[in-house]
GROMACS .gro file of C-alpha atoms in nm:
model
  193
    1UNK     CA    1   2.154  12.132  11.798
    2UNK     CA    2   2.346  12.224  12.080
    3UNK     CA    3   2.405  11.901  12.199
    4UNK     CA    4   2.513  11.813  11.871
    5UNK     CA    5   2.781  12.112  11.856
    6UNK     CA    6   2.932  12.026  12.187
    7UNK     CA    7   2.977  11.671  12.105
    8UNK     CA    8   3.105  11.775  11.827
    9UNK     CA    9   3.358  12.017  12.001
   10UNK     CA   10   3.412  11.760  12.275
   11UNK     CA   11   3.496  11.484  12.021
   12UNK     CA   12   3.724  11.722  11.842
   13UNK     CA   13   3.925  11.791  12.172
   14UNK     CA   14   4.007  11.457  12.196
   15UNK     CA   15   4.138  11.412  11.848
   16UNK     CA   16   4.338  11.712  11.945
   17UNK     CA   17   4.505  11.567  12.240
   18UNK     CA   18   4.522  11.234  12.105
   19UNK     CA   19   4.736  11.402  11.774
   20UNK     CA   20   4.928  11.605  12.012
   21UNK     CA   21   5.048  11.291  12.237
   22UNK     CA   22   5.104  11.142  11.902
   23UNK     CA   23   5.326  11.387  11.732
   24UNK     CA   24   5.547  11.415  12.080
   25UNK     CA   25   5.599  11.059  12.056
   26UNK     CA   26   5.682  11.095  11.670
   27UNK     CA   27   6.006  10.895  11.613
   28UNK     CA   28   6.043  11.188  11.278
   29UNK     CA   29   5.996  11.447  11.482
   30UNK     CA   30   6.254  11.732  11.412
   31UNK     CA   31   6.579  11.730  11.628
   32UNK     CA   32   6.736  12.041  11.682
   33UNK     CA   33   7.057  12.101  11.562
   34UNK     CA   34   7.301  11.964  11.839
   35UNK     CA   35   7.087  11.689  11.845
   36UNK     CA   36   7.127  11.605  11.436
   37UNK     CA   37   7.525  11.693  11.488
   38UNK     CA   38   7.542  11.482  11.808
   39UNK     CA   39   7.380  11.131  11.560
   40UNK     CA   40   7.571  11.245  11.306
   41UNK     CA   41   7.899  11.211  11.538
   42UNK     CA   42   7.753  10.884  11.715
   43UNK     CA   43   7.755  10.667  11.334
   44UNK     CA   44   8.110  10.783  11.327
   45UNK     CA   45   8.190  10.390  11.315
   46UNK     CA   46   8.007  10.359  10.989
   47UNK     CA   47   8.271  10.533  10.850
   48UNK     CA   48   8.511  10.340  10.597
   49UNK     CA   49   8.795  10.507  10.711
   50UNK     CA   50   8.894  10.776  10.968
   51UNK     CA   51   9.199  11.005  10.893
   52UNK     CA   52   9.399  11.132  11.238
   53UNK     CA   53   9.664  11.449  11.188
   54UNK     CA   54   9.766  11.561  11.510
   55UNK     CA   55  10.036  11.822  11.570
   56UNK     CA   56  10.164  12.016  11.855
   57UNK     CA   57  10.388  12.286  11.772
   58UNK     CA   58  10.546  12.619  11.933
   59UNK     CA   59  10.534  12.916  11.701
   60UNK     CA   60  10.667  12.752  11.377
   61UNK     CA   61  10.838  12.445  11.572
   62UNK     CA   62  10.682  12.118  11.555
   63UNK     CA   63  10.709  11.916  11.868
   64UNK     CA   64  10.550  11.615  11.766
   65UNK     CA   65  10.353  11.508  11.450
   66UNK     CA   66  10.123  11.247  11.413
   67UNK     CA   67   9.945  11.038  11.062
   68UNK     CA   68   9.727  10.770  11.080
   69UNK     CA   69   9.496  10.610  10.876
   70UNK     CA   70   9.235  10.352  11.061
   71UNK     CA   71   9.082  10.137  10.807
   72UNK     CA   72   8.780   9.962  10.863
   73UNK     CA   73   8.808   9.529  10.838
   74UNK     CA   74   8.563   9.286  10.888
   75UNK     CA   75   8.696   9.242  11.244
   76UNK     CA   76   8.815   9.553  11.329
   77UNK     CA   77   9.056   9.861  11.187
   78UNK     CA   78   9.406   9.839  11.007
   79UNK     CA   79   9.594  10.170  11.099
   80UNK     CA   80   9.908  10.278  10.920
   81UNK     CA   81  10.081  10.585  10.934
   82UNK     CA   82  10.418  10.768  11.082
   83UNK     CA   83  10.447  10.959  11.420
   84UNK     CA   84  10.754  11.219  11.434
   85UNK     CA   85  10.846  11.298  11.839
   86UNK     CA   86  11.105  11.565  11.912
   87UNK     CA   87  11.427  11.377  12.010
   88UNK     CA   88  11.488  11.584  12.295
   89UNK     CA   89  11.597  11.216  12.498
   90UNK     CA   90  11.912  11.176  12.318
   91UNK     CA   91  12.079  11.563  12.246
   92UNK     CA   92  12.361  11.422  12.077
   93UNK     CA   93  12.125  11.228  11.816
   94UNK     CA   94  12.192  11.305  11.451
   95UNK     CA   95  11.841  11.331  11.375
   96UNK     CA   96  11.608  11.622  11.496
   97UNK     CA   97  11.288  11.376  11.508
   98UNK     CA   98  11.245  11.042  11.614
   99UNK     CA   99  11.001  10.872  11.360
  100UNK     CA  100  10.820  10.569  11.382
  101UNK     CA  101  10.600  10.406  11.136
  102UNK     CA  102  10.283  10.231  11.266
  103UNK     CA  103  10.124   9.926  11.115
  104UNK     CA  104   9.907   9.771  11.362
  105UNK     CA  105   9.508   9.598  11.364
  106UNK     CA  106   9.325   9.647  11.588
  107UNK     CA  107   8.984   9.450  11.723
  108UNK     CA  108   8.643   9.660  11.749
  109UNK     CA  109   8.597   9.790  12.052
  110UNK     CA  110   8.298   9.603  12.215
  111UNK     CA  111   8.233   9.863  12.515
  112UNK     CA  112   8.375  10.188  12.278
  113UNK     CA  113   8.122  10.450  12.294
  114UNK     CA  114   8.141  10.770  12.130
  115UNK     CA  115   8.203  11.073  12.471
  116UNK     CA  116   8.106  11.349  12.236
  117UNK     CA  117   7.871  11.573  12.434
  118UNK     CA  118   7.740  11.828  12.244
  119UNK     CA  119   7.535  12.091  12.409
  120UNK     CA  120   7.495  12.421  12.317
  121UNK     CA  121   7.543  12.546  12.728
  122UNK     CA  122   7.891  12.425  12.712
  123UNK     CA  123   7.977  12.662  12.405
  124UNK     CA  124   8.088  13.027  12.441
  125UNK     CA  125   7.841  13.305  12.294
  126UNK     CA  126   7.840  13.341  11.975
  127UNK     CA  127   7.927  12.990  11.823
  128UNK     CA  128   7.794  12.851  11.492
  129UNK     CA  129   7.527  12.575  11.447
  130UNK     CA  130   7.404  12.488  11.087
  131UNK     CA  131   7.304  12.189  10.879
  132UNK     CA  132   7.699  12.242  10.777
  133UNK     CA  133   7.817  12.194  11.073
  134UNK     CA  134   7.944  12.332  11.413
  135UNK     CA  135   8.234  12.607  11.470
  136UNK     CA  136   8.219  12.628  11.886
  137UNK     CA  137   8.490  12.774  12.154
  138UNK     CA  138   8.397  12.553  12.439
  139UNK     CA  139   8.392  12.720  12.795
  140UNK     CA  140   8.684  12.640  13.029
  141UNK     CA  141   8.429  12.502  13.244
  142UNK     CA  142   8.271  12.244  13.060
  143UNK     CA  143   8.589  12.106  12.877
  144UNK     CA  144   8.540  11.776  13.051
  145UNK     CA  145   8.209  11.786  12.983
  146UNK     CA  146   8.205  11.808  12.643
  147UNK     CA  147   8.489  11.541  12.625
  148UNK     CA  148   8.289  11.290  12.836
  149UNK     CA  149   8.648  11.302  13.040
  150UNK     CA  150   8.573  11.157  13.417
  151UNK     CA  151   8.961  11.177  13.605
  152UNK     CA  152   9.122  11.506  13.595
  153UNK     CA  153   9.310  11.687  13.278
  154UNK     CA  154   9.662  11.576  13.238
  155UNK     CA  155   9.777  11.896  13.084
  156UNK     CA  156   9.646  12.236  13.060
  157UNK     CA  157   9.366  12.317  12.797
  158UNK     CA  158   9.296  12.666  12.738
  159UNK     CA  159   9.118  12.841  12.442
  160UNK     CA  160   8.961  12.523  12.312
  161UNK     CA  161   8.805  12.548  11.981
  162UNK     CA  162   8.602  12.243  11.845
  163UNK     CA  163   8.486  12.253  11.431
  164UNK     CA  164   8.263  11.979  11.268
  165UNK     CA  165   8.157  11.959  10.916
  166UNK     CA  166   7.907  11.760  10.768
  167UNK     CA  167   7.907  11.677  10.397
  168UNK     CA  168   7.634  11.500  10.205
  169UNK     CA  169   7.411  11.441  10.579
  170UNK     CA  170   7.751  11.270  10.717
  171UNK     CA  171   7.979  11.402  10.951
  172UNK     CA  172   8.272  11.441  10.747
  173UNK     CA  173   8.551  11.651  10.980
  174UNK     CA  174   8.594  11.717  11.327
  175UNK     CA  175   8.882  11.935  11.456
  176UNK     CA  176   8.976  12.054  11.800
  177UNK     CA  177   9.237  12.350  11.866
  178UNK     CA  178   9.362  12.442  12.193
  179UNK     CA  179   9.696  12.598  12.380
  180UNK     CA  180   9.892  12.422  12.622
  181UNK     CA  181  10.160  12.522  12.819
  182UNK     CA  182  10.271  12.757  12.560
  183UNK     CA  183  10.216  12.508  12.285
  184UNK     CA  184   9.945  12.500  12.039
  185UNK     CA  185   9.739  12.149  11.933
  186UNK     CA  186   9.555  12.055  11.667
  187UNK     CA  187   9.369  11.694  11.632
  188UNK     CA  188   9.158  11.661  11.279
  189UNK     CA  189   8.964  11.392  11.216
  190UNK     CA  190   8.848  11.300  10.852
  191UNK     CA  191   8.596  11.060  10.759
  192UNK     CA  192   8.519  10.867  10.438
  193UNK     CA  193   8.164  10.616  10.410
   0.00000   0.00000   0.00000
Protein backbone atom coordinates (compact mmCIF):
# COMPACT_ATOMS: atom_id res chain seq x y z
CA UNK A 1 0.00 0.00 0.00
CA UNK A 2 2.74 2.17 0.50
CA UNK A 3 4.31 1.61 -2.57
CA UNK A 4 1.17 2.24 -4.14
CA UNK A 5 0.74 5.81 -2.32
CA UNK A 6 4.16 6.98 -3.27
CA UNK A 7 3.76 6.14 -6.82
CA UNK A 8 0.91 7.65 -6.62
CA UNK A 9 2.42 10.90 -5.07
CA UNK A 10 5.46 10.55 -7.33
CA UNK A 11 3.27 10.32 -10.48
CA UNK A 12 1.27 13.26 -9.28
CA UNK A 13 4.51 15.44 -8.96
CA UNK A 14 5.16 15.03 -12.32
CA UNK A 15 1.78 16.03 -13.61
CA UNK A 16 2.44 18.99 -11.42
CA UNK A 17 5.58 20.09 -13.01
CA UNK A 18 4.62 19.06 -16.32
CA UNK A 19 1.20 21.58 -15.89
CA UNK A 20 3.37 24.14 -14.41
CA UNK A 21 6.00 24.20 -17.48
CA UNK A 22 2.85 24.14 -19.45
CA UNK A 23 0.93 27.05 -18.15
CA UNK A 24 4.41 29.28 -18.27
CA UNK A 25 4.59 28.50 -21.78
CA UNK A 26 0.73 29.34 -22.19
CA UNK A 27 0.48 31.66 -25.25
CA UNK A 28 -3.18 32.98 -23.04
CA UNK A 29 -1.46 33.48 -20.24
CA UNK A 30 -2.42 36.89 -18.58
CA UNK A 31 -0.20 39.96 -19.49
CA UNK A 32 0.02 42.54 -17.09
CA UNK A 33 -1.17 45.73 -17.80
CA UNK A 34 1.80 47.58 -19.61
CA UNK A 35 2.12 44.61 -21.41
CA UNK A 36 -1.83 44.62 -22.80
CA UNK A 37 -1.32 48.66 -23.32
CA UNK A 38 2.10 48.13 -24.98
CA UNK A 39 0.00 45.33 -27.96
CA UNK A 40 -2.61 47.48 -27.86
CA UNK A 41 -0.19 50.47 -29.07
CA UNK A 42 1.91 47.98 -31.39
CA UNK A 43 -1.62 47.17 -33.84
CA UNK A 44 -1.74 50.89 -34.03
CA UNK A 45 -1.40 50.26 -37.97
CA UNK A 46 -4.65 48.38 -37.99
CA UNK A 47 -6.17 51.44 -37.46
CA UNK A 48 -8.40 52.96 -40.39
CA UNK A 49 -7.39 56.22 -39.71
CA UNK A 50 -5.12 58.14 -37.26
CA UNK A 51 -6.06 61.80 -36.29
CA UNK A 52 -2.73 64.18 -35.42
CA UNK A 53 -3.52 67.76 -33.46
CA UNK A 54 -0.44 69.17 -32.42
CA UNK A 55 -0.07 72.62 -30.86
CA UNK A 56 2.56 74.56 -29.18
CA UNK A 57 1.48 77.59 -27.56
CA UNK A 58 2.74 80.27 -24.84
CA UNK A 59 0.09 81.16 -22.31
CA UNK A 60 -2.91 81.77 -24.67
CA UNK A 61 -0.58 82.32 -27.89
CA UNK A 62 -0.41 79.71 -30.41
CA UNK A 63 2.94 79.31 -32.02
CA UNK A 64 2.24 76.74 -34.37
CA UNK A 65 -0.83 74.47 -35.04
CA UNK A 66 -0.96 71.39 -36.70
CA UNK A 67 -4.24 68.92 -38.42
CA UNK A 68 -3.81 65.94 -40.12
CA UNK A 69 -5.70 63.18 -41.03
CA UNK A 70 -3.64 59.85 -42.29
CA UNK A 71 -5.95 57.62 -44.04
CA UNK A 72 -5.26 54.20 -44.54
CA UNK A 73 -5.01 52.93 -48.69
CA UNK A 74 -4.29 49.78 -50.03
CA UNK A 75 -0.67 50.94 -50.50
CA UNK A 76 -0.16 53.16 -47.93
CA UNK A 77 -1.86 56.48 -46.08
CA UNK A 78 -3.54 59.65 -47.73
CA UNK A 79 -2.96 62.59 -45.21
CA UNK A 80 -4.79 65.87 -45.51
CA UNK A 81 -4.96 68.57 -43.25
CA UNK A 82 -3.62 72.40 -42.57
CA UNK A 83 -0.48 73.40 -40.50
CA UNK A 84 -0.57 77.19 -39.15
CA UNK A 85 3.39 78.41 -38.27
CA UNK A 86 3.87 81.79 -36.62
CA UNK A 87 5.14 84.16 -39.38
CA UNK A 88 7.74 85.51 -37.36
CA UNK A 89 10.20 85.27 -40.92
CA UNK A 90 8.54 88.05 -42.60
CA UNK A 91 7.41 90.95 -39.68
CA UNK A 92 5.97 93.06 -42.18
CA UNK A 93 3.54 90.13 -43.45
CA UNK A 94 -0.16 90.96 -43.39
CA UNK A 95 -1.03 87.75 -42.00
CA UNK A 96 -0.22 86.62 -38.34
CA UNK A 97 0.12 82.76 -39.48
CA UNK A 98 1.54 81.20 -42.31
CA UNK A 99 -0.85 78.28 -43.33
CA UNK A 100 -0.32 75.52 -45.49
CA UNK A 101 -2.63 72.84 -46.50
CA UNK A 102 -1.21 69.28 -46.86
CA UNK A 103 -2.40 66.69 -49.31
CA UNK A 104 0.17 64.16 -49.70
CA UNK A 105 0.30 59.82 -49.91
CA UNK A 106 2.43 58.31 -48.55
CA UNK A 107 3.92 54.45 -49.03
CA UNK A 108 3.85 52.01 -45.85
CA UNK A 109 6.70 52.10 -44.12
CA UNK A 110 8.47 48.67 -44.62
CA UNK A 111 11.13 49.03 -41.63
CA UNK A 112 8.44 51.46 -39.38
CA UNK A 113 8.24 50.01 -36.04
CA UNK A 114 6.25 51.29 -33.33
CA UNK A 115 9.30 53.00 -30.34
CA UNK A 116 6.63 53.02 -27.70
CA UNK A 117 8.29 51.65 -24.57
CA UNK A 118 6.08 51.28 -21.96
CA UNK A 119 7.37 50.32 -18.60
CA UNK A 120 6.06 51.09 -15.50
CA UNK A 121 10.02 52.06 -14.03
CA UNK A 122 10.08 54.89 -16.40
CA UNK A 123 6.77 56.47 -14.86
CA UNK A 124 6.75 58.80 -11.82
CA UNK A 125 4.91 57.44 -8.53
CA UNK A 126 1.70 57.49 -8.56
CA UNK A 127 0.61 57.05 -12.30
CA UNK A 128 -2.55 55.26 -13.51
CA UNK A 129 -2.74 51.78 -15.19
CA UNK A 130 -6.25 50.25 -15.98
CA UNK A 131 -7.99 48.22 -18.64
CA UNK A 132 -8.97 52.09 -19.66
CA UNK A 133 -5.96 53.08 -20.17
CA UNK A 134 -2.70 54.82 -18.95
CA UNK A 135 -2.38 58.50 -17.35
CA UNK A 136 1.72 58.52 -16.63
CA UNK A 137 4.28 61.61 -15.91
CA UNK A 138 7.34 60.02 -17.31
CA UNK A 139 10.68 60.63 -15.33
CA UNK A 140 13.17 63.12 -16.83
CA UNK A 141 15.40 60.29 -16.97
CA UNK A 142 13.83 57.87 -19.02
CA UNK A 143 12.24 60.32 -21.63
CA UNK A 144 14.34 58.74 -24.33
CA UNK A 145 13.57 55.66 -23.15
CA UNK A 146 10.17 55.64 -23.32
CA UNK A 147 10.37 57.35 -26.82
CA UNK A 148 12.71 54.64 -28.20
CA UNK A 149 14.80 58.08 -29.12
CA UNK A 150 18.69 56.94 -29.77
CA UNK A 151 20.62 60.68 -30.73
CA UNK A 152 20.18 63.33 -28.26
CA UNK A 153 16.87 65.67 -27.60
CA UNK A 154 16.69 68.57 -29.92
CA UNK A 155 14.82 70.74 -27.52
CA UNK A 156 14.16 70.70 -23.93
CA UNK A 157 11.39 68.33 -22.50
CA UNK A 158 10.39 68.89 -19.08
CA UNK A 159 7.21 67.78 -17.17
CA UNK A 160 6.24 65.17 -19.72
CA UNK A 161 2.89 63.74 -19.32
CA UNK A 162 1.85 60.74 -21.60
CA UNK A 163 -2.31 59.61 -21.57
CA UNK A 164 -3.67 56.53 -23.52
CA UNK A 165 -7.16 55.40 -23.74
CA UNK A 166 -8.47 52.34 -24.88
CA UNK A 167 -12.05 51.97 -26.08
CA UNK A 168 -13.82 48.76 -26.98
CA UNK A 169 -10.09 46.53 -26.31
CA UNK A 170 -8.45 49.14 -28.94
CA UNK A 171 -6.22 51.78 -28.25
CA UNK A 172 -8.22 54.62 -29.15
CA UNK A 173 -6.08 58.01 -27.91
CA UNK A 174 -2.70 58.72 -27.05
CA UNK A 175 -1.60 62.20 -25.89
CA UNK A 176 1.70 63.57 -24.72
CA UNK A 177 2.07 67.06 -22.81
CA UNK A 178 5.25 68.62 -22.02
CA UNK A 179 7.01 72.33 -21.53
CA UNK A 180 9.65 73.59 -23.57
CA UNK A 181 11.56 76.48 -23.36
CA UNK A 182 8.75 78.30 -21.86
CA UNK A 183 6.29 76.86 -24.30
CA UNK A 184 3.79 74.24 -23.71
CA UNK A 185 3.09 71.06 -26.37
CA UNK A 186 0.51 68.96 -26.90
CA UNK A 187 0.53 65.95 -29.64
CA UNK A 188 -2.98 63.79 -29.61
CA UNK A 189 -3.35 61.01 -31.50
CA UNK A 190 -6.88 59.54 -32.36
CA UNK A 191 -7.59 56.32 -33.81
CA UNK A 192 -10.57 54.85 -35.70
CA UNK A 193 -10.65 50.65 -36.82
Amino acid sequence: MKKKVLLLAAILAIVAVIAATLCACDPTEQQTGAQLLQQQYNDISLAKEIEQKIEITKGEFTQFASEKTYTKTEDGYSVTGTEKRLNDADPDADELYDTTEIDEAYQKAVDGKPTLKLDEQYFEAGFRLSETGLTANVKQANIKDVFGITGELTAPTDNLMLEMSVSGGRLSTVRINYDSNGSHVTITLTMTY
